[in-house]
């Protein structure tokens, strides 16, 4: 049941990130450096998800912290000039990911009642 609740909590972020990835392929040319950042984001997110599933809280928090640092570099370095619609998608995706992190911590009894 835990995995189902986690999957449902992760779904909004996954959908928004997938749509953003599609926009990157269709709406603009992504420079190589930004592609490298996106690869680092994908790897750190994959690691985070695996660690969450395995219940390794400290390691998962480290992985999401690495993700956040790379995301900040990507946002500040490459996304300031993006179309407002795409920047809004990034904001909603980031908010959905933050909500998932709190959801996961709640589901696993780290925070909350």
Coordinates of C-alpha atoms in Angstrom, one line a residue:
X1 CA 0.0 0.0 0.0
X2 CA 2.9 2.3 0.8
X3 CA 4.2 2.1 -2.8
X4 CA 0.7 3.0 -4.2
X5 CA 0.5 6.1 -2.0
X6 CA 4.0 7.1 -3.0
X7 CA 3.3 6.6 -6.7
X8 CA 0.1 8.6 -6.5
X9 CA 2.0 11.4 -4.7
X10 CA 4.7 11.4 -7.3
X11 CA 2.4 11.3 -10.3
X12 CA 1.8 15.1 -10.6
X13 CA 5.5 15.8 -10.6
X14 CA 6.2 13.0 -13.2
X15 CA 3.5 14.4 -15.5
X16 CA 4.7 17.9 -15.3
X17 CA 8.4 16.9 -15.7
X18 CA 7.5 14.7 -18.7
X19 CA 5.6 17.6 -20.4
X20 CA 8.5 19.9 -19.7
X21 CA 10.9 17.3 -21.3
X22 CA 8.6 17.1 -24.3
X23 CA 8.7 20.9 -24.6
X24 CA 12.5 20.8 -24.5
X25 CA 12.4 18.5 -27.5
X26 CA 9.8 20.4 -29.5
X27 CA 9.9 24.0 -28.5
X28 CA 13.6 25.0 -28.4
X29 CA 17.1 23.8 -29.0
X30 CA 18.7 22.9 -25.7
X31 CA 22.5 23.7 -25.4
X32 CA 24.9 20.8 -24.6
X33 CA 25.7 22.2 -21.1
X34 CA 22.0 22.3 -20.3
X35 CA 21.6 18.8 -21.6
X36 CA 24.3 17.7 -19.2
X37 CA 22.5 19.4 -16.3
X38 CA 19.3 17.6 -17.4
X39 CA 21.1 14.3 -17.4
X40 CA 22.4 15.0 -13.9
X41 CA 18.9 15.9 -12.8
X42 CA 17.5 12.7 -14.3
X43 CA 20.1 10.6 -12.6
X44 CA 19.7 12.2 -9.2
X45 CA 15.9 12.0 -9.5
X46 CA 16.1 8.3 -10.4
X47 CA 18.5 7.7 -7.4
X48 CA 16.1 9.7 -5.1
X49 CA 13.1 7.6 -6.2
X50 CA 15.0 4.3 -5.7
X51 CA 16.1 5.4 -2.3
X52 CA 12.6 6.5 -1.3
X53 CA 11.2 3.1 -2.4
X54 CA 13.9 1.3 -0.4
X55 CA 13.2 3.5 2.6
X56 CA 16.7 4.9 2.9
X57 CA 15.7 8.3 4.2
X58 CA 19.1 10.0 4.8
X59 CA 20.5 8.9 1.4
X60 CA 17.2 10.0 -0.3
X61 CA 17.5 13.4 1.3
X62 CA 21.1 13.7 0.0
X63 CA 19.9 12.7 -3.5
X64 CA 17.1 15.3 -3.5
X65 CA 19.5 17.9 -2.2
X66 CA 21.9 17.2 -5.1
X67 CA 18.9 17.4 -7.4
X68 CA 17.9 20.8 -5.9
X69 CA 21.4 22.3 -6.4
X70 CA 21.6 21.1 -10.0
X71 CA 18.1 22.4 -10.6
X72 CA 19.0 25.8 -9.2
X73 CA 22.0 26.0 -11.5
X74 CA 19.8 25.0 -14.5
X75 CA 17.1 27.5 -13.6
X76 CA 19.5 30.4 -13.0
X77 CA 21.8 29.6 -15.9
X78 CA 19.3 28.6 -18.7
X79 CA 15.7 29.3 -17.8
X80 CA 15.6 33.0 -17.2
X81 CA 15.0 33.6 -20.9
X82 CA 12.3 31.0 -21.4
X83 CA 8.8 31.6 -22.4
X84 CA 6.5 32.5 -19.5
X85 CA 4.4 29.3 -20.1
X86 CA 7.5 27.0 -19.8
X87 CA 8.8 28.9 -16.7
X88 CA 5.3 28.4 -15.1
X89 CA 5.5 24.7 -15.9
X90 CA 8.8 24.6 -14.1
X91 CA 7.3 26.3 -11.1
X92 CA 4.4 23.9 -10.9
X93 CA 6.7 20.9 -11.3
X94 CA 9.0 22.2 -8.5
X95 CA 6.0 22.8 -6.3
X96 CA 4.7 19.2 -7.1
X97 CA 8.1 17.8 -6.2
X98 CA 8.2 19.7 -2.9
X99 CA 4.7 18.4 -2.1
X100 CA 5.9 14.9 -2.9
X101 CA 8.9 15.2 -0.6
X102 CA 6.6 16.2 2.3
X103 CA 4.1 13.5 1.3
X104 CA 6.8 10.8 1.3
X105 CA 8.1 12.1 4.7
X106 CA 4.6 12.0 6.1
X107 CA 3.8 8.5 4.6
X108 CA 7.1 7.1 6.1
X109 CA 6.3 8.7 9.5
X110 CA 9.3 11.1 9.5
X111 CA 7.0 14.2 9.9
X112 CA 3.4 14.6 11.0
X113 CA 1.3 12.9 13.5

